[in-house]
PDB file of C-alpha atoms in Angstrom:
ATOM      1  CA  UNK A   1      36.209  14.518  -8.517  1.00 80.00           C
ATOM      2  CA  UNK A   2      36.203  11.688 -10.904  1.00 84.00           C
ATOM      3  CA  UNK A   3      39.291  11.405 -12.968  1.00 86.00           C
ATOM      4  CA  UNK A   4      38.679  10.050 -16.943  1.00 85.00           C
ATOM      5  CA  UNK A   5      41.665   9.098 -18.697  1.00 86.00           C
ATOM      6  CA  UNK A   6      41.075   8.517 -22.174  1.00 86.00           C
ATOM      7  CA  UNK A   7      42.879   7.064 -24.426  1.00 86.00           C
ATOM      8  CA  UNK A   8      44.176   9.033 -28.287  1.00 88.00           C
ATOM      9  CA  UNK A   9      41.517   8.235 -30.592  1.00 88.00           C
ATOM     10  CA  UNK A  10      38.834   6.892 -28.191  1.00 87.00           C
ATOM     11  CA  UNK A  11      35.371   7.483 -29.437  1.00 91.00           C
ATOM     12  CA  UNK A  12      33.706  10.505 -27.545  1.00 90.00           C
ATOM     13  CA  UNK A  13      30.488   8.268 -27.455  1.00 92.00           C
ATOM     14  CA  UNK A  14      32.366   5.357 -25.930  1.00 91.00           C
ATOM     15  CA  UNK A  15      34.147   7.885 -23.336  1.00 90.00           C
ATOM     16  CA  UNK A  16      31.228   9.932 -21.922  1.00 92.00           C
ATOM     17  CA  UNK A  17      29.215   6.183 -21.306  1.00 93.00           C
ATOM     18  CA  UNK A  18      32.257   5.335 -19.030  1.00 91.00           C
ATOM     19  CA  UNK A  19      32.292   8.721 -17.426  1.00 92.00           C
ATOM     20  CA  UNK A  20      28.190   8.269 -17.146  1.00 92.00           C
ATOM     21  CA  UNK A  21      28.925   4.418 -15.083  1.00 93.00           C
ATOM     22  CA  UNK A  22      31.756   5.924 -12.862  1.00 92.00           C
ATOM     23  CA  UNK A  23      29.564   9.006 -12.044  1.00 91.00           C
ATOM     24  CA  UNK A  24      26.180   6.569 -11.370  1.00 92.00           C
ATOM     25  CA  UNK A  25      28.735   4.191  -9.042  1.00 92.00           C
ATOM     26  CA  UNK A  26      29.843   7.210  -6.784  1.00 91.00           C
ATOM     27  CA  UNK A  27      25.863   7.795  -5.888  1.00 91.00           C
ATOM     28  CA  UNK A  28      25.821  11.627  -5.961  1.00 91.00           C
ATOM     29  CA  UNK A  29      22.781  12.196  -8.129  1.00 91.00           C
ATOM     30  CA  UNK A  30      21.470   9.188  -5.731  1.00 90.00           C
ATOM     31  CA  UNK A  31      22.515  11.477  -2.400  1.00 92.00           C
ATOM     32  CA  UNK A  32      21.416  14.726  -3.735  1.00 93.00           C
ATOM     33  CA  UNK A  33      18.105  13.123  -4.467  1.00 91.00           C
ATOM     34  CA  UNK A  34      17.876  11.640  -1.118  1.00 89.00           C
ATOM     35  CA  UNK A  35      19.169  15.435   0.584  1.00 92.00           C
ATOM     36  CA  UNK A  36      16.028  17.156  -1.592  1.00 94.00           C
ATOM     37  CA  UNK A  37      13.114  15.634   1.292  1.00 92.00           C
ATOM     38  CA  UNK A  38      14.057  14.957   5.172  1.00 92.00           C
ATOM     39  CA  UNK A  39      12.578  11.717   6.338  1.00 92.00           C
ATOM     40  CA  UNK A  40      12.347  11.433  10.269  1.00 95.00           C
ATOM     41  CA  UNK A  41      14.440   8.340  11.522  1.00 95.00           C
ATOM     42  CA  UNK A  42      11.495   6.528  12.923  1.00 97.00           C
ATOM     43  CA  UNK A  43       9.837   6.754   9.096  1.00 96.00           C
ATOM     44  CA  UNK A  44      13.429   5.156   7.746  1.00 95.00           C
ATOM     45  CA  UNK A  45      13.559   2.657  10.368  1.00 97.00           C
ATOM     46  CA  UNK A  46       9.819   1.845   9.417  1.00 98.00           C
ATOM     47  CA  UNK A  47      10.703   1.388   5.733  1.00 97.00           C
ATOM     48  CA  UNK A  48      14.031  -0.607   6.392  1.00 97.00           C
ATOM     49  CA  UNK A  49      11.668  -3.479   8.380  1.00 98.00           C
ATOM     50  CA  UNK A  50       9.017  -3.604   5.995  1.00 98.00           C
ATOM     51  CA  UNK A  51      11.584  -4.014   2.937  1.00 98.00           C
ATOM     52  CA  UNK A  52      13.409  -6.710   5.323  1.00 98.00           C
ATOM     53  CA  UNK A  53      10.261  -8.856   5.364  1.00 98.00           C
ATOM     54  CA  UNK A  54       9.274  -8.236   1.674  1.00 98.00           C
ATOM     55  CA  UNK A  55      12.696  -9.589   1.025  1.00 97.00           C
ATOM     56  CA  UNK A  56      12.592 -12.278   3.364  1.00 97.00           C
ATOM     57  CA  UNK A  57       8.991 -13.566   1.904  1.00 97.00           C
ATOM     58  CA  UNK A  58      11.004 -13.148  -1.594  1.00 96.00           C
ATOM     59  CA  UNK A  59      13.478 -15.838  -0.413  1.00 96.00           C
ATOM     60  CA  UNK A  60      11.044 -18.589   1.009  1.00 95.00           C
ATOM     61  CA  UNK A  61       9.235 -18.378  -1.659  1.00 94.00           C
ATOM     62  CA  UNK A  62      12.281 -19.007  -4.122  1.00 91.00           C
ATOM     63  CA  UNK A  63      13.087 -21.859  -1.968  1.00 89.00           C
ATOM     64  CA  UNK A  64       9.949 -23.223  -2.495  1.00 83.00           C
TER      65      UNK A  64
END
């Protein structure tokens, strides 16, 4: 449950955009999302090793 203490005389607009940062940090739209399709393990594993070389190429080419 996320807690927003807010001050007297805070702007609303001001408020809900902190309540809308703390709420994105905790990653439950991002888990719910994730819930909505099973992947198999293999397929995750897959994607993990691919995105670890895409980074990877990302870096020695920076250093370049």
């Amino acid at each position: 449950m996320i807690i927003m203490p807010i001050k007297e005389g805070e702007n609303i607009e001001k408020a809900l955009k902190k309540f809308k940062r703390k709420f994105e940090k905790t990653g439950v739209l991002k888990e719910l999302r994730n819930r909505q399709q099973f992947t198999k393990p293999s397929v995750k594993g897959r994607q993990q090793k691919l995105r670890a070389i895409y980074v990877k190429q990302l870096q020695r080419e920076e250093e370049q």
